[in-house]
């Protein structure tokens, strides 16, 4: 059942009506329209289906001291584990927008939301009654916020509306829809009435008042009126002043180790600076307050920005056309593969349904391929982590009659520029396929090379990686796709120069349009030289860190000259044998040093992948390297028998404030070694909220994520 959160404060909810699944958008909960996005969607189901849900699910576990701990459960790496058998390619969620919507609910609470909803419904009902008096037919017998009008010349209404700087929705059959939201004022309601009166040259003789709105009867049938309570948890009933709200948000913020604390070196994620100047325009009402289907002659500024961004992305990728629709990297993969399918279908080659994917590829690649209707054939990698060209060619020949394409990541998922990449593309083309290049690692390409130069046909771009949109805890993201001439006519709809609406992958013409402003500003301010230098510094920073750390840790997969691209893989597997230390222990221990762990166990189990980006200065790179070297010394102490294999700073990490400050301390190492292992930590200590989380307990006991009332006592 598709539904609306604000309407559900008045309507019987889907679960009580017998629905199995409910979906919708949380935009109504205080998130700007932004010309189409970003907005958080929601997907809810009953208990029977929770283990089949795609994406992320937050569950409850316990930490090392038995305290309650929240964690991502079940599907955290579902597509990486199951690959082509994954139920979804979802790898991100609109977490930042979900938090905005959640805080809207926290601040208003159930009573506040009901009052907002009643006012919206009252205005809609009053307008409906007034327009009916003017002779219009209102065809929605029951409604919440939208009235549907007929029996009038829509062109007359449209001309009058535009004179009053208003837009309605005009249907092909000549009917008109008008939707009300919480920003609609009594003055707006009277403007709507005046628009129709002017068009019809008649008047009701009255004006809408607050008293009228309050006195209006509901149009919601009694049997569909909500009687059950909602948002009863204390968190929705405690923070209704600005001071309370500010402190609650700050309390939550203190639990997060983010870029305002230290670098986040997640390999394959490019956690770079999101400059304040780039972010400012997102909050401007001229951009944030636009409906996605406002007439284009009222969005000329937006259109100019989108057109220029389109051109910039084409120039950067070496391609000729671009669709800004896809709302994430995974959706970009899906959209790129759909263009390849459409190309083959247009050539009457529907049978080309085989996609070759290297075994090292992101897990979303095979999941996206299956979603787009392809069959996946895996290609081997050699010992150096490069695509096995002989195996690729053998499979291209084997499947040449049905070869649809290749999905390839460049630089590779292993953080190396594959020297055979042009040969790989040529082999696929020779046997009738097209090449999709995964743009996850574009931060190592921009200004130095391009997907077009290497011979690819289509690529997606993670704007939240390479082009500085914040990750926001998992979203918003954007994954525009760029293509060459042969694929341009098959790009997904609503884009400049083409109009393939039947191929649209997003409901809005330009996806999450408002955050495109960030990438536009990033490129505009840096210019061609600046974005090339960003790439060069990203590669330089990675190689500097690699040079410092390779004296202590084995480094996997480097090029022939011993260098990496913009990221590198540290092999921690040997320490499992020598000291009983695993990658997770190092990841957890890094929190004690004030750092978020790098990407762990991807693409190689038992390793960490480090990507410093161009945003970090040498001092921060050195702090991270110092932390890793100090951890190496702790591992050596275990190997030499100076510290117990089971009771040591790594196995017990992270150390919470409660543990370090407790009266009792029964470890062989000191409290200072636990919490302040290097001097710089004393200057800016981040305290983790929970100790080591018990993952097994969480998976076996997936329970409601609501905090118990006792936690607020």
XYZ file of C-alpha atoms in Angstrom:
713
model
C 0.000 0.000 0.000
C 1.410 3.390 -1.029
C 0.640 5.943 1.639
C 1.402 9.360 3.115
C 2.788 9.797 6.628
C 0.970 13.019 7.449
C -2.350 11.637 6.200
C -1.882 8.607 8.458
C -2.251 10.831 11.508
C -5.942 10.976 10.491
C -6.410 7.808 8.406
C -6.470 4.179 9.513
C -2.891 2.933 8.903
C -2.088 0.230 6.309
C -1.220 -2.379 8.945
C -4.694 -2.116 10.470
C -6.267 -2.442 7.015
C -4.476 -5.749 6.408
C -1.669 -4.577 4.132
C 1.576 -6.586 4.145
C 3.853 -3.769 2.968
C 3.599 0.035 3.120
C 5.723 2.418 1.059
C 5.894 6.162 0.603
C 7.955 9.328 0.885
C 8.932 11.065 4.114
C 9.239 14.426 2.326
C 6.009 15.592 3.981
C 7.815 15.508 7.338
C 9.658 18.802 7.081
C 11.969 18.119 4.122
C 12.143 20.702 1.293
C 10.825 19.695 -2.141
C 14.170 20.707 -3.660
C 12.909 20.416 -7.252
C 12.599 16.679 -6.714
C 14.926 15.700 -3.904
C 16.674 14.461 -1.944
C 13.930 12.814 0.095
C 13.839 9.671 2.208
C 11.463 6.949 1.120
C 10.180 4.412 3.620
C 9.435 0.719 3.301
C 7.649 -1.007 6.162
C 6.417 -4.565 6.512
C 4.990 -6.851 9.128
C 7.116 -9.166 11.223
C 6.746 -12.147 8.875
C 8.811 -10.500 6.137
C 11.474 -8.614 8.074
C 14.264 -11.016 7.100
C 13.478 -10.580 3.413
C 13.729 -6.790 3.417
C 16.318 -5.144 1.137
C 18.838 -2.602 2.345
C 19.592 -1.877 5.972
C 17.763 -2.789 9.139
C 18.801 -1.400 12.527
C 18.651 -4.038 15.231
C 19.475 -4.276 18.925
C 22.339 -6.229 20.447
C 24.548 -5.965 23.542
C 28.117 -4.764 23.982
C 31.016 -6.354 25.859
C 29.656 -5.103 29.186
C 26.137 -6.318 28.450
C 24.831 -2.832 27.675
C 22.260 -2.307 24.959
C 23.779 -1.449 21.555
C 22.208 -0.530 18.230
C 23.769 -1.960 15.082
C 23.111 -2.593 11.410
C 21.781 -6.123 11.208
C 21.040 -8.797 8.605
C 21.382 -6.975 5.292
C 24.409 -4.785 5.990
C 26.453 -6.384 3.191
C 23.720 -8.485 1.619
C 24.572 -7.666 -1.974
C 28.313 -8.180 -1.374
C 27.722 -11.614 0.093
C 24.990 -12.902 -2.221
C 26.076 -10.945 -5.316
C 23.901 -12.021 -8.280
C 21.572 -13.848 -5.857
C 20.954 -10.671 -3.818
C 17.334 -9.579 -3.486
C 18.306 -5.942 -4.042
C 21.199 -3.763 -5.177
C 20.444 -1.160 -2.492
C 23.681 -0.135 -0.768
C 22.766 3.316 0.529
C 19.810 4.882 2.283
C 18.772 8.530 2.479
C 19.928 8.597 6.090
C 20.395 12.366 6.387
C 16.875 13.013 5.075
C 15.453 10.241 7.240
C 16.975 12.014 10.245
C 15.414 15.308 9.181
C 11.997 13.668 8.917
C 12.524 11.864 12.221
C 13.415 15.112 14.006
C 10.264 16.691 12.576
C 8.287 13.937 14.303
C 10.342 14.242 17.497
C 9.746 17.993 17.717
C 6.016 18.004 16.909
C 5.010 14.702 18.502
C 1.698 12.992 17.799
C -0.464 15.934 18.892
C 1.514 18.448 16.874
C 1.375 16.296 13.746
C -2.376 15.740 14.159
C -2.924 19.485 14.441
C -0.895 20.101 11.264
C -2.838 17.390 9.429
C -6.236 18.673 10.634
C -5.377 22.185 9.491
C -4.279 20.928 6.051
C -7.454 18.894 5.682
C -9.572 21.794 6.916
C -8.125 24.197 4.345
C -8.585 21.633 1.548
C -12.190 20.965 2.590
C -13.001 24.682 2.859
C -11.531 25.404 -0.578
C -13.490 22.458 -1.972
C -16.749 23.796 -0.547
C -16.070 27.330 -1.831
C -15.183 26.197 -5.349
C -18.228 23.935 -5.487
C -20.356 27.051 -4.866
C -18.803 28.525 -8.013
C -20.087 25.578 -10.060
C -16.954 23.422 -10.196
C -17.381 19.695 -9.739
C -15.151 18.235 -7.015
C -14.781 14.546 -7.909
C -12.961 13.395 -4.759
C -15.778 12.344 -2.444
C -13.170 11.563 0.206
C -9.776 13.222 0.426
C -7.049 14.365 2.789
C -5.195 17.214 1.094
C -5.988 17.049 -2.636
C -9.115 18.120 -4.476
C -9.821 17.137 -8.080
C -11.854 19.650 -10.076
C -13.737 19.355 -13.341
C -16.508 21.229 -15.192
C -14.382 24.246 -16.055
C -12.087 25.457 -18.848
C -8.636 24.572 -17.497
C -6.935 27.128 -19.761
C -8.978 29.942 -18.212
C -7.965 28.764 -14.749
C -4.327 28.385 -15.782
C -4.130 31.912 -17.200
C -5.693 33.354 -14.068
C -3.466 31.247 -11.787
C -0.275 32.367 -13.499
C -1.373 35.991 -13.208
C -1.581 35.340 -9.460
C 1.817 33.556 -9.476
C 0.273 30.177 -8.699
C 0.591 26.714 -10.229
C -2.039 23.969 -10.187
C -1.827 20.510 -11.689
C -3.504 20.329 -15.103
C -4.486 16.858 -16.292
C -4.718 15.863 -19.977
C -8.507 15.416 -19.654
C -8.925 19.068 -18.693
C -9.408 18.479 -14.975
C -7.375 20.233 -12.295
C -5.822 19.061 -9.019
C -4.955 21.299 -6.096
C -2.924 19.997 -3.152
C -2.609 21.693 0.232
C 0.335 21.366 2.633
C 1.346 22.852 5.958
C 2.854 25.923 4.276
C -0.520 26.873 2.771
C -1.877 29.987 4.504
C -5.409 31.379 4.726
C -4.195 34.081 2.339
C -3.140 31.335 -0.115
C -6.578 29.719 0.215
C -8.270 33.013 -0.646
C -5.889 33.479 -3.583
C -7.041 30.095 -4.949
C -10.656 31.222 -4.580
C -9.875 34.541 -6.262
C -8.108 32.792 -9.162
C -11.239 30.799 -9.976
C -13.555 33.774 -9.435
C -11.463 35.877 -11.824
C -11.419 33.119 -14.450
C -15.179 32.520 -14.251
C -16.063 36.190 -13.687
C -18.290 35.321 -10.737
C -17.965 35.427 -6.960
C -19.208 33.571 -3.907
C -19.225 36.857 -2.047
C -17.317 35.456 0.936
C -13.748 34.904 2.045
C -12.207 31.911 3.786
C -11.463 32.480 7.493
C -9.751 30.523 10.247
C -13.134 29.989 11.894
C -14.484 28.450 8.698
C -11.541 26.091 8.472
C -11.959 24.944 12.072
C -15.690 24.433 11.592
C -15.380 22.437 8.346
C -16.535 18.842 8.519
C -14.073 16.135 7.603
C -14.436 14.338 4.287
C -12.735 11.233 5.659
C -15.215 8.320 6.091
C -15.779 7.300 9.697
C -14.669 3.720 8.999
C -11.279 5.016 7.740
C -10.667 7.493 10.559
C -7.709 6.618 12.730
C -8.506 5.602 16.295
C -5.192 3.999 17.289
C -2.430 5.931 19.025
C 1.022 6.515 17.542
C 4.394 8.041 18.491
C 3.814 7.117 22.114
C 7.504 6.644 22.882
C 9.032 9.228 25.251
C 11.395 10.542 22.574
C 8.366 11.914 20.675
C 6.939 13.458 23.822
C 9.944 15.110 25.438
C 11.597 17.618 23.087
C 9.045 20.269 22.121
C 11.054 23.435 22.769
C 14.014 24.634 20.756
C 16.346 24.265 23.745
C 15.235 20.686 24.412
C 15.482 19.822 20.730
C 18.951 21.367 20.365
C 20.273 19.393 23.340
C 18.744 16.144 22.148
C 20.319 16.522 18.704
C 23.664 17.447 20.289
C 23.452 14.356 22.490
C 23.015 12.213 19.377
C 25.765 14.076 17.527
C 28.220 13.274 20.341
C 27.800 9.579 19.547
C 29.047 10.032 15.964
C 32.676 10.011 14.907
C 32.460 12.203 11.825
C 34.715 14.369 9.662
C 34.553 17.179 12.216
C 36.592 14.906 14.520
C 39.122 13.283 12.221
C 39.677 11.860 8.755
C 37.495 8.958 7.678
C 39.605 6.765 5.436
C 36.911 4.439 4.086
C 38.331 2.823 0.961
C 36.018 3.013 -2.069
C 33.907 5.692 -0.357
C 35.896 8.926 -0.832
C 34.926 10.678 2.405
C 36.163 14.096 1.338
C 35.528 17.669 2.433
C 32.048 19.070 1.772
C 32.966 22.759 1.646
C 30.586 25.207 3.340
C 30.406 27.383 0.217
C 29.112 24.436 -1.828
C 26.498 23.599 0.789
C 24.945 27.042 1.271
C 22.720 27.173 -1.862
C 20.874 23.985 -0.836
C 19.173 25.998 1.919
C 18.048 28.824 -0.368
C 14.262 28.765 -0.954
C 14.852 29.685 -4.608
C 16.265 26.161 -5.008
C 14.746 24.231 -2.099
C 11.182 25.459 -2.509
C 10.523 24.332 -6.084
C 8.131 21.536 -7.010
C 9.735 19.049 -9.436
C 7.065 19.659 -12.084
C 6.887 23.448 -11.954
C 6.802 24.817 -15.545
C 10.310 25.033 -16.986
C 9.913 28.722 -17.861
C 9.815 29.320 -14.096
C 13.081 27.422 -13.479
C 15.493 29.072 -15.875
C 18.228 29.430 -13.237
C 17.989 25.764 -12.300
C 17.957 24.775 -15.962
C 21.140 26.744 -16.603
C 22.928 25.098 -13.676
C 21.749 21.612 -14.674
C 22.751 22.188 -18.290
C 26.228 23.386 -17.303
C 26.698 20.519 -14.842
C 25.638 18.149 -17.607
C 28.346 19.612 -19.869
C 30.994 19.486 -17.119
C 30.304 15.816 -16.363
C 30.429 14.952 -20.068
C 33.766 16.764 -20.452
C 35.183 15.021 -17.360
C 34.096 11.550 -18.490
C 34.899 11.978 -22.189
C 31.308 11.203 -23.150
C 28.649 13.137 -25.056
C 25.409 12.860 -23.073
C 24.393 12.655 -19.430
C 21.307 11.797 -17.379
C 21.087 13.380 -13.936
C 18.212 11.137 -12.859
C 19.693 8.275 -10.823
C 19.474 8.894 -7.062
C 22.388 6.672 -5.992
C 25.412 4.866 -7.338
C 23.538 1.562 -7.336
C 20.654 3.178 -9.226
C 23.243 4.595 -11.631
C 24.517 1.064 -12.262
C 20.960 -0.077 -12.913
C 20.256 2.890 -15.224
C 23.504 2.357 -17.143
C 22.655 -1.298 -17.734
C 19.141 -0.358 -18.850
C 20.631 1.891 -21.541
C 22.736 -1.041 -22.763
C 19.653 -3.279 -22.850
C 17.671 -0.639 -24.727
C 20.508 -0.290 -27.246
C 20.565 -4.022 -27.953
C 16.769 -4.201 -28.156
C 16.752 -1.323 -30.647
C 19.124 -3.369 -32.813
C 16.811 -6.403 -32.554
C 19.390 -8.189 -30.407
C 17.300 -8.861 -27.318
C 19.178 -12.119 -26.852
C 22.314 -10.237 -25.744
C 21.673 -10.803 -22.053
C 25.058 -11.967 -20.707
C 27.151 -9.567 -18.624
C 30.727 -10.393 -17.652
C 31.689 -9.161 -14.168
C 35.140 -9.567 -12.546
C 35.146 -11.460 -9.266
C 36.661 -8.358 -7.609
C 33.705 -6.108 -8.508
C 31.505 -4.301 -6.020
C 28.668 -6.548 -4.904
C 26.144 -4.104 -6.279
C 27.390 -4.833 -9.829
C 26.006 -8.374 -10.144
C 22.879 -7.421 -8.167
C 22.218 -4.501 -10.540
C 22.835 -6.688 -13.586
C 20.228 -9.213 -12.484
C 17.749 -6.418 -11.714
C 18.243 -5.075 -15.250
C 17.484 -8.500 -16.725
C 20.988 -9.785 -17.414
C 22.645 -13.083 -16.560
C 25.992 -12.794 -14.770
C 29.154 -14.635 -15.792
C 32.092 -14.132 -13.416
C 35.587 -13.349 -14.739
C 38.678 -14.376 -12.767
C 41.399 -12.094 -11.410
C 45.116 -12.900 -11.396
C 47.360 -13.044 -8.339
C 48.102 -9.318 -8.642
C 44.406 -8.482 -8.385
C 44.006 -7.529 -12.057
C 41.364 -8.907 -14.388
C 42.562 -12.175 -15.940
C 42.549 -11.067 -19.596
C 42.865 -14.616 -20.911
C 39.817 -15.723 -18.922
C 37.909 -12.603 -20.008
C 38.673 -13.232 -23.676
C 37.780 -16.908 -23.410
C 34.389 -16.058 -21.906
C 33.772 -13.241 -24.406
C 34.320 -15.779 -27.200
C 32.252 -18.450 -25.450
C 29.259 -16.104 -25.064
C 29.811 -13.905 -28.135
C 26.358 -14.638 -29.591
C 24.651 -13.432 -26.404
C 27.226 -11.044 -24.939
C 25.536 -7.892 -23.684
C 28.449 -6.237 -21.971
C 31.071 -6.001 -19.252
C 30.926 -4.248 -15.896
C 34.366 -3.025 -14.884
C 35.667 -0.732 -12.130
C 38.622 1.517 -13.013
C 40.901 1.961 -11.160
C 40.134 -1.539 -9.989
C 38.375 -2.377 -6.747
C 41.835 -3.335 -5.503
C 43.026 0.264 -5.911
C 45.245 -0.264 -8.953
C 45.163 1.206 -12.479
C 44.772 -1.878 -14.672
C 47.257 -1.512 -17.524
C 45.241 -3.777 -19.830
C 42.007 -1.754 -19.523
C 41.951 -0.625 -23.178
C 42.529 -4.189 -24.372
C 39.720 -5.382 -22.095
C 37.266 -2.859 -23.604
C 38.362 -3.761 -27.135
C 37.753 -7.493 -26.519
C 34.183 -6.831 -25.368
C 33.447 -4.584 -28.363
C 34.948 -7.132 -30.732
C 32.374 -9.673 -29.583
C 29.309 -7.432 -29.744
C 29.100 -6.216 -26.169
C 29.264 -2.786 -24.540
C 31.344 -1.676 -21.562
C 29.841 -0.256 -18.389
C 32.457 1.388 -16.172
C 31.633 1.651 -12.476
C 32.492 5.217 -11.440
C 33.113 4.439 -7.779
C 36.802 5.264 -8.189
C 36.502 8.347 -10.423
C 38.332 10.353 -7.751
C 41.495 8.808 -9.174
C 40.596 9.619 -12.795
C 39.266 13.168 -13.007
C 41.524 15.339 -15.163
C 44.075 12.567 -15.767
C 42.121 10.039 -17.812
C 38.456 9.255 -18.432
C 35.994 6.430 -19.138
C 35.756 7.672 -22.716
C 39.518 7.485 -23.166
C 39.755 3.890 -21.952
C 36.992 2.759 -24.326
C 33.956 2.430 -22.047
C 30.460 3.187 -23.379
C 28.688 4.255 -20.185
C 29.650 5.076 -16.617
C 27.939 6.271 -13.471
C 29.374 8.924 -11.190
C 29.008 8.874 -7.417
C 28.517 12.587 -6.811
C 28.616 11.822 -3.077
C 32.131 10.489 -3.553
C 34.075 12.230 -6.293
C 32.045 15.432 -6.466
C 31.705 16.363 -2.786
C 28.056 15.744 -1.890
C 27.990 14.683 1.799
C 27.493 10.995 2.462
C 25.145 11.867 5.309
C 25.503 8.532 7.065
C 24.497 6.665 3.906
C 22.730 9.284 1.817
C 21.747 11.439 0.019
C 23.655 10.135 -2.942
C 23.490 10.731 -6.663
C 24.616 8.484 -9.504
C 24.254 10.313 -12.847
C 25.242 8.313 -15.911
C 27.255 9.570 -18.863
C 27.265 7.800 -22.245
C 28.748 7.965 -25.724
C 26.846 8.814 -28.924
C 25.489 5.329 -29.555
C 23.813 5.145 -26.135
C 22.616 8.761 -25.895
C 19.116 8.106 -27.323
C 18.498 5.447 -24.675
C 19.272 7.458 -21.553
C 16.589 7.491 -18.834
C 13.943 10.150 -19.217
C 13.338 13.806 -18.453
C 16.823 14.896 -19.491
C 18.077 17.809 -21.530
C 18.088 16.996 -25.240
C 16.129 13.732 -24.980
C 12.761 12.694 -23.630
C 12.658 8.974 -22.942
C 10.102 9.193 -20.139
C 9.270 5.507 -20.494
C 12.849 4.758 -19.397
C 12.813 7.024 -16.339
C 14.471 5.584 -13.222
C 13.440 8.404 -10.906
C 10.059 10.044 -10.366
C 11.593 13.520 -10.593
C 13.023 14.912 -13.856
C 16.504 15.481 -12.402
C 16.607 13.074 -9.479
C 17.655 14.792 -6.252
C 18.095 18.095 -8.041
C 18.887 20.329 -5.083
C 22.091 18.488 -4.178
C 23.340 18.760 -7.748
C 24.059 22.363 -6.750
C 26.863 21.092 -4.486
C 28.698 19.256 -7.256
C 28.110 22.187 -9.604
C 29.769 24.565 -7.122
C 32.603 22.065 -6.478
C 33.487 21.897 -10.177
C 32.808 25.588 -10.859
C 35.065 26.824 -8.055
C 37.934 24.412 -8.683
C 37.884 24.634 -12.474
C 39.686 22.221 -14.781
C 43.082 22.707 -13.110
C 41.623 22.379 -9.616
C 39.759 19.132 -10.175
C 42.852 17.627 -11.810
C 44.968 18.700 -8.817
C 42.399 17.131 -6.478
C 42.926 13.826 -8.266
C 46.703 14.192 -8.105
C 46.640 14.939 -4.370
C 44.287 12.006 -3.710
C 46.766 9.670 -5.429
C 49.769 11.339 -3.770
C 48.210 11.083 -0.293
C 47.451 7.389 -0.748
C 50.971 6.626 -1.919
C 52.495 8.649 0.939
C 50.505 6.661 3.512
C 51.311 3.410 1.755
C 55.025 4.274 1.846
C 54.866 4.887 5.611
C 52.776 1.832 6.462
C 54.381 -0.775 4.181
C 57.357 -0.890 6.566
C 55.011 -2.425 9.153
C 52.151 -4.080 7.260
C 51.935 -6.120 4.027
C 50.288 -4.086 1.242
C 48.242 -6.014 -1.308
C 48.040 -5.246 -5.027
C 50.243 -2.494 -6.370
C 51.072 -1.617 -9.955
C 54.254 -2.632 -11.753
C 56.081 0.413 -10.395
C 55.015 -0.400 -6.835
C 52.443 2.367 -6.513
C 48.718 2.357 -5.817
C 45.956 4.571 -7.174
C 43.911 6.618 -4.681
C 43.511 3.798 -2.151
C 45.398 0.731 -0.965
C 44.761 -2.498 0.912
C 46.536 -3.382 4.162
C 46.704 -7.128 4.759
C 46.011 -8.005 8.391
C 45.581 -11.756 7.871
C 49.124 -12.718 9.004
C 48.433 -11.361 12.505
C 45.625 -13.841 13.057
C 48.211 -16.616 13.081
C 50.933 -14.804 15.020
C 48.920 -12.862 17.611
C 45.289 -13.949 17.345
C 44.491 -10.420 16.082
C 41.875 -9.998 13.348
C 40.897 -7.087 11.126
C 37.941 -6.282 13.383
C 40.286 -5.871 16.362
C 42.350 -3.284 14.485
C 39.184 -1.529 13.310
C 37.818 -1.289 16.851
C 41.167 -0.223 18.309
C 41.369 2.684 15.855
C 38.337 4.211 17.621
C 40.448 4.515 20.785
C 42.921 6.518 18.697
C 40.123 8.823 17.497
C 39.710 7.398 13.995
C 36.882 5.755 12.116
C 38.056 2.415 10.757
C 38.822 2.090 7.035
C 36.688 -0.234 4.898
C 37.083 -3.688 6.430
C 37.199 -7.068 4.659
C 36.301 -5.628 1.254
C 37.312 -6.456 -1.381
C 39.537 -8.982 0.421
C 38.454 -10.645 3.701
C 40.761 -9.947 6.634
C 42.065 -6.650 5.237
C 41.389 -2.931 5.533
C 41.250 -0.581 2.535
C 42.473 2.974 3.157
C 41.503 5.997 1.044
C 42.736 9.345 2.423
C 41.261 11.599 -0.345
C 42.748 14.952 -1.306
C 41.025 16.753 1.578
C 43.461 15.740 4.314
C 46.701 17.589 5.045
C 49.981 15.864 5.850
C 49.558 16.323 9.620
C 46.280 14.363 9.592
C 47.752 11.666 7.341
C 50.641 11.342 9.790
C 48.291 11.114 12.799
C 46.493 8.204 11.153
C 49.767 6.520 10.199
C 51.086 7.067 13.744
C 47.953 5.347 15.078
C 48.425 2.377 12.737
C 52.116 2.104 13.641
C 51.278 2.242 17.344
C 48.713 -0.529 16.829
C 51.427 -2.530 15.044
C 53.624 -2.174 18.129
C 50.738 -3.435 20.276
C 50.422 -6.461 17.985
C 54.180 -7.088 18.230
C 53.896 -7.016 22.016
C 51.292 -9.782 21.797
C 53.503 -11.766 19.404
C 56.427 -11.472 21.824
C 54.305 -12.607 24.747
C 54.519 -9.258 26.565
C 50.720 -8.968 26.536
C 48.072 -11.674 26.756
C 46.505 -12.886 23.507
C 43.053 -12.604 25.078
C 43.384 -9.595 27.390
C 44.959 -6.779 25.423
C 44.047 -3.301 24.127
C 42.997 -4.663 20.713
C 40.702 -7.452 21.909
C 39.015 -5.157 24.451
C 38.669 -2.166 22.106
C 36.953 0.172 21.982
C 37.226 1.394 25.572
C 34.254 3.476 26.687
C 34.387 6.297 29.215
C 32.369 4.197 31.666
C 34.884 1.340 31.478
C 37.967 3.559 31.796
C 36.506 5.574 34.696
C 35.077 2.599 36.626
C 36.408 1.871 40.112
C 37.531 -1.557 38.966
C 40.279 -2.128 36.366
C 41.447 -5.701 35.916
C 43.615 -5.488 32.809
C 47.379 -5.962 32.469
C 47.688 -2.696 30.540
C 46.961 0.746 31.994
C 43.900 2.944 31.629
C 46.091 5.484 29.831
C 47.216 2.844 27.316
C 43.558 1.984 26.773
C 42.116 5.458 26.280
C 45.058 7.752 25.483
C 47.568 5.595 23.607
C 49.245 8.583 21.881
C 49.656 12.190 23.045
C 47.481 13.741 20.300
C 44.477 11.759 21.580
C 44.574 13.733 24.832
C 43.959 16.927 22.868
C 40.791 15.739 21.134
C 39.359 12.570 22.683
C 36.359 10.877 21.082
C 34.569 8.567 23.494
C 32.642 5.682 21.887
C 29.124 5.227 23.262
C 29.298 1.429 23.365
C 32.054 -1.137 23.720
C 32.576 -4.087 21.326
C 29.189 -5.128 19.979
C 28.105 -8.760 20.024
C 27.141 -9.304 16.371
C 26.002 -12.901 16.825
C 23.599 -11.942 19.617
C 22.166 -9.182 17.424
C 21.525 -11.456 14.451
C 19.873 -14.105 16.611
C 17.759 -11.644 18.565
C 16.581 -9.076 16.031
C 14.111 -6.984 18.013
C 12.327 -3.639 17.863
C 14.722 -0.725 17.613
C 12.711 1.490 19.991
C 14.562 2.324 23.178
C 12.854 1.105 26.342
C 10.977 3.692 28.359
C 13.300 2.943 31.285
C 16.212 4.498 29.365
C 14.470 7.869 29.684
C 13.656 7.564 33.387
